[in-house]
Each structure stands twice: as structure tokens, then as C-alpha cells.
Coordinates of C-alpha atoms in Angstrom, one line a residue:
Chain A
M438 CA 205.0 93.9 123.9
S439 CA 205.1 92.5 127.6
R440 CA 203.5 89.0 128.2
N441 CA 200.9 90.4 130.0
L442 CA 199.7 93.0 127.9
Y443 CA 199.9 89.8 125.2
D444 CA 197.8 87.6 127.2
L445 CA 195.2 90.3 127.8
I446 CA 194.6 90.8 124.0
G447 CA 194.5 87.6 123.6
L448 CA 191.8 87.3 126.3
I449 CA 190.1 89.6 123.9
A450 CA 190.4 87.4 120.7
G451 CA 189.0 84.5 123.3
I452 CA 185.9 86.6 124.2
C453 CA 185.5 87.2 120.3
F454 CA 185.5 83.4 119.7
I455 CA 182.9 83.0 122.6
L456 CA 181.0 85.4 120.9
A457 CA 181.2 84.3 117.7
L458 CA 179.8 80.9 118.5
K459 CA 176.9 82.3 120.6
G460 CA 175.9 84.3 117.6
L461 CA 176.3 81.2 115.4
S462 CA 173.8 79.6 117.4
S463 CA 170.9 81.7 116.2
P464 CA 169.9 82.8 112.7
K465 CA 169.5 86.9 113.5
S466 CA 173.0 87.3 114.7
A467 CA 175.0 84.3 112.9
R468 CA 176.6 86.5 110.2
K469 CA 177.5 89.1 112.9
G470 CA 178.6 86.3 114.9
N471 CA 180.9 84.6 112.0
L472 CA 182.3 88.0 111.5
I473 CA 183.2 88.8 115.4
G474 CA 185.0 85.4 115.2
A475 CA 187.1 86.5 112.0
L476 CA 187.8 89.9 114.0
G477 CA 189.3 87.7 117.0
A478 CA 191.3 85.8 114.7
T479 CA 192.7 88.9 112.8
I480 CA 193.8 90.5 116.1
A481 CA 195.3 87.3 117.4
T482 CA 197.2 86.7 114.1
V483 CA 198.4 90.6 114.1
I484 CA 199.3 91.0 117.8
V485 CA 201.4 87.9 117.7
F486 CA 204.0 89.6 115.2
F487 CA 204.6 92.3 117.8
Y488 CA 205.3 89.9 120.8
A489 CA 206.6 86.6 119.3
N490 CA 210.1 87.8 119.0
D491 CA 210.4 90.8 121.8
G492 CA 209.1 93.3 119.8
K493 CA 211.7 92.9 117.1
A494 CA 210.9 91.6 113.5
L495 CA 210.4 88.1 113.9
N496 CA 213.1 85.6 112.4
N497 CA 211.9 84.2 108.7
Q498 CA 209.6 87.3 108.6
T499 CA 209.4 87.6 104.8
L500 CA 208.7 83.9 104.5
I501 CA 206.0 83.6 107.3
L502 CA 203.9 86.7 105.5
A503 CA 204.6 85.1 102.0
A504 CA 203.4 81.6 103.6
I505 CA 200.1 83.8 105.0
G506 CA 199.8 85.4 101.6
F507 CA 200.1 81.9 99.9
G508 CA 197.6 80.7 102.2
V509 CA 194.9 83.2 101.8
L510 CA 195.3 82.8 98.1
V511 CA 194.6 79.2 98.0
G512 CA 191.9 79.6 100.7
V513 CA 189.7 82.6 99.9
P514 CA 188.9 81.6 96.2
A515 CA 188.2 78.0 97.2
A516 CA 185.4 79.6 99.8
R517 CA 184.1 81.8 97.5
K518 CA 183.6 79.5 94.0
V519 CA 182.8 76.6 95.7
Q520 CA 179.4 75.5 94.8
M521 CA 176.9 75.3 97.5
T522 CA 176.1 71.8 97.1
Q523 CA 180.0 70.6 97.5
M524 CA 180.5 73.2 100.6
P525 CA 180.3 70.0 103.3
Q526 CA 183.6 68.5 101.7
L527 CA 185.5 71.9 101.8
V528 CA 184.6 72.5 105.4
A529 CA 185.9 69.1 105.9
L530 CA 189.1 69.8 104.0
F531 CA 189.7 73.1 105.9
N532 CA 188.9 71.1 109.3
G533 CA 191.7 68.7 107.8
V534 CA 194.8 71.2 107.1
G535 CA 194.0 72.9 110.2
G536 CA 194.3 69.7 112.4
G537 CA 197.7 68.8 110.3
A538 CA 199.2 72.6 111.1
A539 CA 198.5 71.7 114.7
A540 CA 200.2 68.6 114.3
L541 CA 203.2 70.3 112.7
V542 CA 203.4 73.0 115.1
A543 CA 203.6 70.4 118.3
I544 CA 206.5 68.5 115.9
V545 CA 208.5 71.7 115.3
E546 CA 208.1 73.0 119.2
Y547 CA 209.3 69.4 120.1
L548 CA 212.4 69.2 117.8
K549 CA 213.1 72.6 119.1
L550 CA 212.8 71.9 122.9
G551 CA 215.0 68.8 122.2
D552 CA 215.6 67.1 125.4
G553 CA 214.8 70.1 127.5
A554 CA 211.0 69.1 127.4
T555 CA 209.1 68.4 130.4
V556 CA 206.8 65.5 130.4
S557 CA 203.8 67.2 130.3
V558 CA 204.9 69.1 127.2
V559 CA 205.8 65.9 125.8
V560 CA 202.3 64.4 126.8
A561 CA 200.9 67.0 125.0
T562 CA 202.8 66.9 121.7
V563 CA 202.1 63.1 121.5
F564 CA 198.3 63.8 122.0
T565 CA 198.4 66.8 119.3
V566 CA 200.3 65.0 116.6
I567 CA 197.9 61.6 117.2
V568 CA 194.8 63.6 117.3
G569 CA 195.8 66.5 114.7
C570 CA 197.3 63.3 112.0
V571 CA 194.1 61.3 112.6
S572 CA 191.9 65.1 111.8
F573 CA 194.1 65.6 108.9
S574 CA 193.9 61.8 106.9
G575 CA 190.4 61.4 108.3
S576 CA 189.4 65.0 106.3
I577 CA 190.5 64.0 103.3
I578 CA 188.7 60.5 103.3
T579 CA 185.7 62.2 104.1
F580 CA 186.5 64.8 101.3
L581 CA 186.8 62.1 99.1
K582 CA 183.5 60.5 99.9
L583 CA 181.8 63.4 99.7
Q584 CA 183.4 64.4 96.2
E585 CA 182.4 61.0 95.2
L586 CA 186.1 60.3 94.1
M587 CA 185.8 56.9 96.0
T588 CA 182.7 54.9 96.9
T589 CA 180.4 56.7 99.6
R590 CA 179.2 53.1 100.8
P591 CA 181.0 52.0 104.0
V592 CA 184.2 50.4 103.1
V593 CA 184.8 46.9 105.1
F594 CA 187.7 44.8 104.6
P595 CA 188.5 41.2 106.0
F596 CA 189.6 41.3 109.5
G597 CA 188.6 45.2 109.5
R598 CA 187.9 45.8 113.4
Q599 CA 191.1 43.5 114.0
I600 CA 193.3 45.6 111.9
I601 CA 192.1 48.7 113.1
A602 CA 192.4 47.7 116.6
L603 CA 196.1 46.8 116.2
T604 CA 196.7 50.1 114.2
L605 CA 195.3 51.6 117.4
I606 CA 197.5 49.8 119.7
G607 CA 200.7 50.8 117.6
V608 CA 199.4 54.5 117.9
L609 CA 199.3 53.9 121.7
I610 CA 202.5 52.3 121.9
S611 CA 204.5 54.0 119.8
G612 CA 203.0 57.2 121.4
G613 CA 204.6 55.7 125.2
W614 CA 207.7 55.1 123.4
V615 CA 208.0 59.0 122.4
I616 CA 206.9 59.5 126.3
A617 CA 209.5 57.4 127.4
S618 CA 212.6 57.8 125.4
G619 CA 211.8 61.0 123.6
G620 CA 213.9 61.4 120.0
T621 CA 212.7 62.2 116.3
T622 CA 212.2 58.5 115.1
P623 CA 209.4 57.7 117.4
L624 CA 207.5 60.6 116.9
L625 CA 207.8 59.9 113.0
I626 CA 206.4 56.4 113.7
N627 CA 203.6 57.9 115.9
G628 CA 202.5 60.3 113.4
L629 CA 202.4 57.7 110.8
L630 CA 200.5 55.3 112.2
S631 CA 198.0 58.1 113.3
L632 CA 197.7 58.9 109.8
I633 CA 196.8 55.2 108.9
F634 CA 194.7 55.2 111.8
G635 CA 192.6 58.2 110.3
V636 CA 191.9 56.4 106.9
L637 CA 190.7 53.3 108.6
F638 CA 188.8 55.0 111.0
V639 CA 186.6 56.8 108.4
L640 CA 186.7 54.2 105.6
P641 CA 183.8 52.0 107.4
V642 CA 181.6 55.0 107.8
G643 CA 178.6 55.1 105.3
G644 CA 178.0 58.1 103.3
A645 CA 175.1 59.2 105.0
D646 CA 176.9 59.4 108.3
V647 CA 180.1 61.2 107.0
P648 CA 178.4 64.8 108.4
I649 CA 178.7 63.4 111.8
V650 CA 182.4 62.1 111.3
I651 CA 183.4 65.8 110.1
S652 CA 181.6 67.4 113.2
L653 CA 183.3 65.0 115.1
L654 CA 186.8 65.4 113.5
N655 CA 186.2 69.0 113.4
A656 CA 185.9 68.9 117.5
F657 CA 189.0 66.9 117.4
T658 CA 191.1 69.4 115.3
G659 CA 189.8 71.8 118.3
L660 CA 191.5 69.4 121.1
T661 CA 194.3 69.4 119.2
V662 CA 194.5 73.4 118.6
A663 CA 194.1 73.4 122.6
A664 CA 196.8 70.8 123.3
S665 CA 199.4 72.7 121.1
G666 CA 198.6 75.7 123.1
Y667 CA 199.7 74.0 126.2
V668 CA 202.8 72.9 124.4
L669 CA 203.4 76.9 123.6
Q670 CA 202.1 78.3 126.8
T671 CA 199.7 80.3 124.6
T672 CA 196.3 80.9 126.5
L673 CA 194.5 82.4 123.4
L674 CA 195.2 78.8 121.6
I675 CA 193.9 76.7 124.5
I676 CA 190.9 79.0 125.0
A677 CA 190.0 78.7 121.4
G678 CA 190.7 75.1 121.1
T679 CA 188.8 74.1 123.9
L680 CA 185.8 76.0 122.7
V681 CA 185.7 74.4 119.6
G682 CA 186.4 71.0 121.1
A683 CA 183.5 71.4 123.4
S684 CA 180.8 72.9 121.5
G685 CA 182.3 70.5 118.0
T686 CA 181.3 67.7 120.7
I687 CA 177.8 68.9 121.6
L688 CA 177.1 69.9 118.0
T689 CA 178.0 66.5 116.7
K690 CA 175.8 64.9 119.5
L691 CA 173.0 67.2 118.2
M692 CA 173.7 66.1 114.8
A693 CA 173.5 62.5 115.4
E694 CA 169.9 62.8 117.4
A695 CA 168.9 64.8 114.4
M696 CA 169.8 61.9 112.1
G697 CA 168.8 59.3 115.1
R698 CA 172.0 58.0 115.0
S699 CA 174.3 57.2 118.1
I700 CA 177.8 58.4 117.8
F701 CA 179.0 54.9 118.1
G702 CA 176.7 53.3 115.7
T703 CA 178.0 55.6 113.2
L704 CA 181.6 54.8 113.6
F705 CA 181.5 51.3 114.3
G706 CA 177.8 50.3 112.4
A707 CA 179.1 49.0 109.4
F708 CA 181.3 46.4 111.5
T709 CA 178.3 45.4 113.7
A710 CA 175.9 45.0 111.6
K711 CA 177.4 43.5 107.9
A712 CA 175.8 45.8 105.2
Q713 CA 172.9 44.0 104.0
Q714 CA 172.2 45.5 100.7
S715 CA 169.8 45.0 98.4
S716 CA 167.8 41.8 98.4
G717 CA 167.7 41.7 94.6
A718 CA 164.3 40.3 94.1
A719 CA 162.8 44.3 94.6
D720 CA 164.7 45.8 91.6
T721 CA 162.3 44.0 89.0
R722 CA 158.8 44.8 90.5
P723 CA 156.7 47.2 88.6
V724 CA 156.6 51.1 89.5
K725 CA 154.0 53.5 88.2
S726 CA 155.7 55.8 86.0
G727 CA 153.8 59.0 84.7
S728 CA 154.6 61.9 82.4
A729 CA 155.1 65.8 83.2
D730 CA 151.2 66.0 82.4
D731 CA 150.0 63.7 84.8
V732 CA 152.4 65.4 87.3
A733 CA 150.9 68.6 86.6
I734 CA 147.3 67.6 86.7
L735 CA 147.8 65.8 90.1
L736 CA 149.4 69.2 91.5
N737 CA 146.5 71.6 89.6
Y738 CA 143.6 69.9 91.4
A739 CA 145.3 69.5 94.8
Q740 CA 144.5 71.8 97.8
R741 CA 147.8 71.3 99.7
V742 CA 150.9 70.3 98.2
V743 CA 154.2 69.5 100.5
I744 CA 157.6 69.8 98.4
V745 CA 160.4 67.3 100.1
P746 CA 163.9 68.7 98.4
G747 CA 166.6 66.4 98.7
F748 CA 170.4 66.6 97.6
G749 CA 169.1 65.3 93.9
L750 CA 167.5 68.9 93.6
A751 CA 170.8 70.7 94.6
V752 CA 173.0 68.6 92.3
A753 CA 170.6 69.5 89.2
Q754 CA 170.9 73.3 90.3
A755 CA 166.6 72.9 90.2
Q756 CA 165.8 75.2 93.1
H757 CA 164.9 78.1 91.0
T758 CA 162.8 76.0 88.8
V759 CA 161.0 74.5 92.1
R760 CA 160.7 77.8 93.3
E761 CA 158.7 78.7 90.3
L762 CA 156.6 75.9 90.4
A763 CA 156.1 76.5 94.3
D764 CA 155.2 80.1 93.2
L765 CA 152.7 79.1 90.3
L766 CA 151.1 76.9 92.5
S767 CA 150.3 79.6 95.1
V768 CA 148.7 81.6 92.5
K769 CA 146.5 78.7 91.2
G770 CA 145.3 78.5 95.2
V771 CA 147.2 75.8 96.0
E772 CA 148.9 75.7 99.6
V773 CA 152.6 75.3 99.2
A774 CA 154.8 74.0 101.7
Y775 CA 158.6 72.7 101.9
G776 CA 159.0 70.0 104.3
I777 CA 162.6 70.3 105.7
H778 CA 164.3 67.1 106.6
P779 CA 167.1 67.9 109.3
V780 CA 169.5 66.3 107.2
A781 CA 168.5 67.1 103.5
G782 CA 171.3 67.7 101.5
R783 CA 174.4 66.2 102.7
M784 CA 174.4 68.1 106.5
P785 CA 172.3 69.4 108.8
G786 CA 170.8 72.8 108.0
H787 CA 172.3 72.1 104.3
M788 CA 168.8 72.4 102.5
N789 CA 168.0 75.4 104.1
V790 CA 171.5 77.3 102.8
L791 CA 170.5 75.7 99.4
L792 CA 166.8 76.9 99.2
A793 CA 167.7 80.1 100.9
E794 CA 170.0 81.1 97.6
A795 CA 167.3 80.4 95.3
N796 CA 165.6 83.2 97.5
V797 CA 162.3 80.5 98.8
P798 CA 160.3 82.4 101.7
Y799 CA 161.8 81.2 104.9
E800 CA 158.1 80.8 106.1
Q801 CA 157.5 78.1 103.5
L802 CA 160.4 75.9 104.9
V803 CA 158.7 73.8 107.4
E804 CA 160.8 71.3 109.8
M805 CA 159.9 67.7 110.1
E806 CA 158.1 67.8 113.5
E807 CA 155.8 70.2 112.3
I808 CA 155.0 69.0 108.7
N809 CA 154.9 65.4 109.7
P810 CA 151.6 65.7 111.4
T811 CA 150.1 67.8 108.2
F812 CA 150.9 64.7 105.8
P813 CA 147.5 63.4 106.2
Q814 CA 145.8 66.4 105.1
T815 CA 148.1 66.8 102.0
D816 CA 146.7 65.8 98.8
V817 CA 150.3 65.7 96.6
V818 CA 153.7 65.5 98.0
L819 CA 156.4 66.2 95.6
V820 CA 159.8 64.4 96.3
V821 CA 162.6 66.0 94.2
G822 CA 165.7 64.1 94.5
A823 CA 165.4 63.0 98.1
N824 CA 165.0 59.7 98.7
D825 CA 166.6 57.9 102.1
V826 CA 164.7 61.0 104.2
V827 CA 161.3 59.5 103.2
N828 CA 162.2 55.8 103.0
P829 CA 160.0 53.8 105.2
A830 CA 162.7 51.5 105.8
A831 CA 163.8 53.5 108.6
K832 CA 161.0 52.8 110.7
T833 CA 159.8 49.0 109.5
T834 CA 163.4 47.2 109.0
P835 CA 165.1 46.8 111.8
G836 CA 168.9 46.4 111.1
C837 CA 169.0 48.5 108.0
P838 CA 171.6 50.9 108.1
I839 CA 168.9 54.0 108.2
Y840 CA 166.4 52.1 111.0
G841 CA 165.9 54.4 113.4
M842 CA 166.5 57.8 111.5
P843 CA 163.3 60.0 112.1
I844 CA 161.8 60.2 108.4
L845 CA 159.1 62.7 106.9
D846 CA 156.1 60.7 106.6
V847 CA 155.3 61.2 103.3
S848 CA 153.2 57.8 103.1
L849 CA 150.3 59.3 104.8
A850 CA 149.6 61.8 102.1
A851 CA 147.4 60.7 99.5
N852 CA 149.7 60.9 96.6
V853 CA 153.1 60.7 96.3
I854 CA 155.4 61.8 93.3
F855 CA 159.1 61.2 93.2
L856 CA 161.1 63.1 90.7
K857 CA 164.3 60.6 90.4
R858 CA 167.0 60.4 87.8
S859 CA 166.5 56.3 87.9
M860 CA 165.6 53.3 90.1
R861 CA 169.2 53.8 92.1
P862 CA 168.6 54.1 95.4
G863 CA 169.8 56.9 97.3
F864 CA 173.2 57.9 99.3
A865 CA 172.8 55.4 102.0
G866 CA 172.2 52.4 99.2
I867 CA 168.9 51.3 100.7
E868 CA 166.0 50.2 98.6
N869 CA 162.7 52.7 99.1
E870 CA 159.4 50.5 99.2
L871 CA 157.4 53.7 98.9
L872 CA 158.6 53.1 95.3
Y873 CA 156.5 50.6 94.5
E874 CA 153.3 51.5 96.6
A875 CA 150.1 52.3 94.4
K876 CA 149.9 56.2 95.4
T877 CA 153.1 56.7 94.0
T878 CA 154.1 58.2 90.5
L879 CA 157.3 58.3 89.4
L880 CA 158.6 60.8 87.1
F881 CA 162.3 59.9 85.5
G882 CA 164.9 62.2 84.4
D883 CA 167.2 65.3 85.8
A884 CA 165.2 67.0 88.6
K885 CA 165.6 70.2 86.8
D886 CA 164.7 69.2 83.3
S887 CA 161.2 67.5 84.8
L888 CA 160.5 70.3 87.1
T889 CA 160.8 72.8 83.7
K890 CA 158.3 70.3 82.3
V891 CA 156.0 70.2 85.1
V892 CA 155.8 74.0 84.9
S893 CA 155.0 74.3 81.3
A894 CA 152.4 71.7 81.2
L895 CA 150.8 73.5 84.6
K896 CA 151.0 76.8 82.5
A897 CA 149.0 75.0 80.0
L898 CA 146.4 73.7 81.5
Chain B
M1399 CA 210.4 79.0 141.0
V1400 CA 208.7 76.0 141.0
N1401 CA 205.6 77.4 142.8
E1402 CA 205.3 80.1 140.1
L1403 CA 205.4 77.3 137.3
M1404 CA 202.8 75.0 139.4
S1405 CA 200.4 78.4 139.4
N1406 CA 200.7 78.8 135.9
E1407 CA 200.1 75.1 135.3
I1408 CA 197.0 75.2 137.2
A1409 CA 195.6 78.6 135.8
L1410 CA 195.9 76.8 132.4
L1411 CA 194.0 74.0 133.7
A1412 CA 191.4 76.3 134.8
I1413 CA 191.2 78.1 131.6
F1414 CA 190.8 74.5 129.8
L1415 CA 188.0 73.3 132.1
L1416 CA 186.3 76.9 132.1
S1417 CA 186.4 77.0 128.5
I1418 CA 184.9 73.4 128.1
F1419 CA 181.5 74.6 130.0
V1420 CA 181.2 77.9 128.2
G1421 CA 181.8 75.7 124.5
F1422 CA 179.0 73.6 125.7
E1423 CA 176.6 76.2 127.1
V1424 CA 177.1 78.3 124.0
V1425 CA 175.7 75.9 121.4
S1426 CA 173.5 73.8 123.6
K1427 CA 170.2 75.0 122.2
V1428 CA 170.8 75.7 118.2
S1429 CA 168.3 75.0 115.8
T1430 CA 169.2 72.0 113.2
T1431 CA 169.2 74.9 110.2
L1432 CA 172.5 76.6 112.0
H1433 CA 174.3 73.0 112.5
T1434 CA 176.1 73.6 108.9
P1435 CA 177.1 77.2 109.6
L1436 CA 177.8 76.7 113.3
M1437 CA 180.2 73.6 112.4
S1438 CA 181.8 75.8 109.7
G1439 CA 182.6 79.0 112.1
A1440 CA 183.6 76.7 114.9
N1441 CA 186.1 75.2 112.1
A1442 CA 187.4 78.6 110.9
I1443 CA 187.8 79.3 114.6
H1444 CA 190.3 76.4 115.2
G1445 CA 192.5 77.9 112.3
V1446 CA 193.7 80.4 115.0
I1447 CA 196.5 77.8 115.1
L1448 CA 198.2 80.3 113.1
V1449 CA 199.1 81.9 115.6
G1450 CA 200.9 78.8 116.9
A1451 CA 202.7 78.3 113.4
I1452 CA 203.9 82.0 113.4
V1453 CA 205.5 81.4 117.0
V1454 CA 207.2 78.2 115.8
A1455 CA 208.2 79.6 112.6
D1456 CA 209.8 82.6 114.1
H1457 CA 212.1 80.1 116.7
A1458 CA 212.6 77.3 113.9
K1459 CA 216.4 77.2 113.2
T1460 CA 217.0 74.1 111.1
T1461 CA 216.0 73.9 107.3
L1462 CA 213.6 71.0 108.8
E1463 CA 211.7 73.0 111.3
I1464 CA 211.7 76.0 109.2
S1465 CA 210.2 74.2 106.2
L1466 CA 207.5 72.3 108.7
A1467 CA 206.8 75.7 110.4
I1468 CA 206.0 77.4 107.3
T1469 CA 203.9 74.6 106.0
A1470 CA 201.7 74.7 109.1
V1471 CA 201.5 78.6 108.3
I1472 CA 200.1 77.7 105.2
L1473 CA 197.7 75.1 106.2
A1474 CA 196.6 77.2 109.1
T1475 CA 196.3 80.3 107.2
I1476 CA 193.8 78.1 104.7
N1477 CA 191.9 76.6 107.6
M1478 CA 191.3 80.2 109.0
V1479 CA 190.7 82.6 106.3
G1480 CA 188.8 80.1 104.1
G1481 CA 186.8 79.0 106.8
F1482 CA 185.6 82.5 107.9
V1483 CA 184.8 83.2 104.2
V1484 CA 182.7 80.1 103.5
T1485 CA 180.6 80.3 106.8
D1486 CA 180.0 84.3 105.9
R1487 CA 178.8 83.2 101.9
M1488 CA 176.4 80.4 103.5
L1489 CA 174.9 82.9 106.0
Q1490 CA 174.6 85.3 103.3
M1491 CA 172.0 83.3 102.2
F1492 CA 170.1 83.7 105.6
K1493 CA 169.4 87.3 104.5
G1494 CA 166.6 89.7 106.0
K1495 CA 162.8 88.7 104.7
A1496 CA 162.5 92.3 103.2
K1497 CA 165.5 92.0 101.0
Q1498 CA 164.5 88.5 100.1
N1499 CA 160.7 89.8 98.7
K1500 CA 162.9 92.9 97.0
V1501 CA 165.0 90.4 95.1
K1502 CA 162.0 87.9 94.6
G1503 CA 160.1 91.2 93.0
E1504 CA 162.7 91.9 90.7
D1505 CA 163.0 88.4 89.4
K1506 CA 159.3 88.6 87.9

């Protein structure tokens, strides 16, 4: 296959990726967009077999095909079986291995070129290794945080800032060393320091901000792919990588805006504002807890109920029960809507996916800007497993980790019911004053059990 | 020869810069509902690094080079295939209204 034909087909794949991103930006065309992207990726993968070795079978072809087969065997079942609640960390993991792959590609090409590499290729290699390694180790940490295999709180250690700054300087110096003198050892050191930097860079990020970091690392991996495309002089990799890098950057910005955070604040927040955790005194104040019957009565005589679902609902797999409750209330003539915070769940849009899975009608899902003005006319708000997204501290307590994040103004409603497992603060680890207010009723227990009890109490009324 | 090389570099630079603008443009108006699937889809797209991994695996000579390249092929495949499959699964949930009501009816 000639270089021109190869590049031409590569261009078609590139266009597929543009159409894929375009399609993914609108609900109607999203699924088709993803399939077009997959088509582009398939085309690109197939034609490289006909081009890379001038039309002859590739060297190591059997090994390559076996490796692809193995990758499919690992990737597909993981993607198929993962619970929708755990999907953010799977995406993080996929992103991490992609970054790792890009770094390895650049390293192998560098080893092969040896002293023959031009300066610009070496610079691109160093960039790929640094950013790819940061993306790899950083993504692993985000995975561990979301999977709750390690603490979701920001990890702050003494002289954290200085250590991170020193590591970054080390990364840059060793990068410069590679460019100046070449050789394998400097590149190895550069890669190792980059891996360490990736870990240090994500550790101080609080659990609630992790999605922003995943998105940022996703954009990083895109740029890495673009740089390795330059190393290999492959147009398609430059197009695909840059597209992801650019769109990922915008997406990160949009996500951060939805959460009322600046990207800078997310990454360095834990260092600048010392985590001011629970004041201690708050824990002993009395709260009003009710029974399932109390909750059922409140709901039964309401005219308008807004359900605020949070990650706790997803963890308890209570999507179907909450829909049953909503249907029951609708039958009784109660107006029901779901108030969806942009970052309900673990990522923007995550809750929509979870509720759609339980066949909740799309029209009942109301976004934050639209639902907020309706709270004063709402009789009961039922908060199921959510906390941070309704925490007034985001408005009233400057300096708290979620300060400035837009919230659902549930305190404006006549009654608020919280279904909670315990008094444990939410993912961001901040006390919620709303729990202690007179209009608030708490129903403790697993979200699914509680909802089932409320449903049967409601049926009995 | 030198000229040809230079113009090639410029062409790559042009492709890079234009791709940045396209990337900015296509996602600038996306609703929060689709942030997660969009991120996941973009994540799958950079799995196309698989192409690069195959190219280096083809011309890898030493055992070290071959094992690194093959590892890259495995990782890139996981990224690409897994990424597209998980994105499709997410988007499956956003199915049409008609179908949704049908399923809802069957439940009762």
C-alpha cells in the first residue's frame, strides 16, 4: 500500500473521529457517534497491517494478533460486566492504559532510532514519555480513589508542595538530559520520575474532584497520542490525539464549571486551603429521625414532590424502587420530578445514565437550573443518598472544600426528607447543616430497604 | 530534500493546529447529561494509539523492544475496544421514549 493511499484512508478514519465527537455531543446522535468512532478505529487498525511492512506480513505478526486478542479478552468483558456505578473508575483505568501504551510506543521508537533521531523527534518522545507516564500513574490513583481502595479524602503530607515541585523539576531536568545527551538511562529515569509525579499530582485531590482529574488526564493522553504520532510521522495519530486533547480540555473546563470549581483550585486546592474537617461539636446535636410511615404520610399528602437522587441511591441499587415510589405517587395525583444535580453520582451525567437504566421517564429528570426556582412551591423533597449536592455550606461557608459549587436549593421546600445510611458526611467529607433543621426528617437505613418500606407504607394508606 | 522535509513538518503542524480548533468546536455546546459518555468516547478514540503500537511492534528487533511493543499493543487494545464498548453501554440507557414506555408497561 502506498504512503498516499494509507494517509488517505487514515484521513477517513480521522473524519470518523470528528463525526464521533460531534455525534456524542447530542443525545439523539450519541450512540451513532460512538459507533462511527469505533468504525474509524477499526479502519485505522486494519489498514496498518497492509501498510506498515510494505504490504508484506508484519514482523512479529502472530505475536501482535495474539496481543490484540488478549486485549479484547480483557477489555470487552470488563466493559460489559462493570456495574454502572463503577463505570467512572473503569474509564479512568482505560485512559491510564492508553497513556501507558503511548509512552511505550515512543520509548520503543526511541530505542530503535538510537542516535539517528532528530532533535524534534527526541523532544516529542520526551513529551510523550512524561505526559503518558503521568497519565498512567495518575489514572491508577484515581481508580483506587473511586473504587475506595484508598481514602477519598485529599492526601496531604508535610512539605507536599515542595516535594511535588522538586519532583516536577526532576522530571524537567531529566527530560532535558535526554534531549541533550540521548541514551537509555536518562529516558528511564525521566519515565520513573514522571510516574512518581503522576501519583503525587493526584493524591491531594479530594474524592469529589476526581472526575475533573480523570477528564484532564484524558486530555493529557490525547496529547501524548498526538506527540507519538509525530514521532512515528503518522497523520492519523496526530489528528485523533489532538482532537481528544482539545475536546478533553474543553470538557474538563465545562465539568469544572458545572461543579463550580476552577481547574487550578481542584488540583492545588488541598494544598492552599488546609482541609478544615468537621468541627466536632456539630456531631452531637439532635436530629429528627422518622419512620417509614411518617415519610409515607408526608409524601401522600404532598402536592409536589421532588426526588433528589445521589450516589447512595446507586450504591444501594435503589433506582428501580425509587421509580416504583414515583409511579405510585403519580397515580395518587402527586406531581413528581427528579432534581438532577450536574455532578450527582460521581461524574457529570452519571445519574442520568443510572436512572435511565431503571427506565425513569426522561421528561421527569429536571436539571438543576430548571428545578431550583420550583423548590418554594414544593411540599416535600426526598433526598436519596445525596449530601454534598444539597449542602448549603457551598453557599454559606467560605473556605469549605465545596464552597462555590452550585447546589440544589432544597432548603426552600416546605419539608426535606433525607434517606441516609448514617450521619457520616458525604463524599467530600463536609458536615451538612440542613440535617439539623426543623423541617428535616431523617430516615436511616439502606436506601433500597428504606424505599421499599416507604412504598409498602404508602400502599397501606 | 531538505525542503521536502520542511514542508512535511509544516503540514503536520497545520494538521495539529486545525485539529485543536475542530476539537474545541465540536464539543463546546454539549449538555452536562452527556459529559460522562463524551469523555468515555473521547477516551476510546485515543485508543487508536494501537496503530502506533502495531507499527513499532513491526519494526521492533531486540527482545526488550518486542516485549515493550507487545505490551503497548495489549494496553492500547484494552483502551480502544473496552472504551467503545463501555461508551455504547452507557448510551444504550438513553434509548428512545417509545421503547422506554413499552418496557415500563411490561414491568407492570
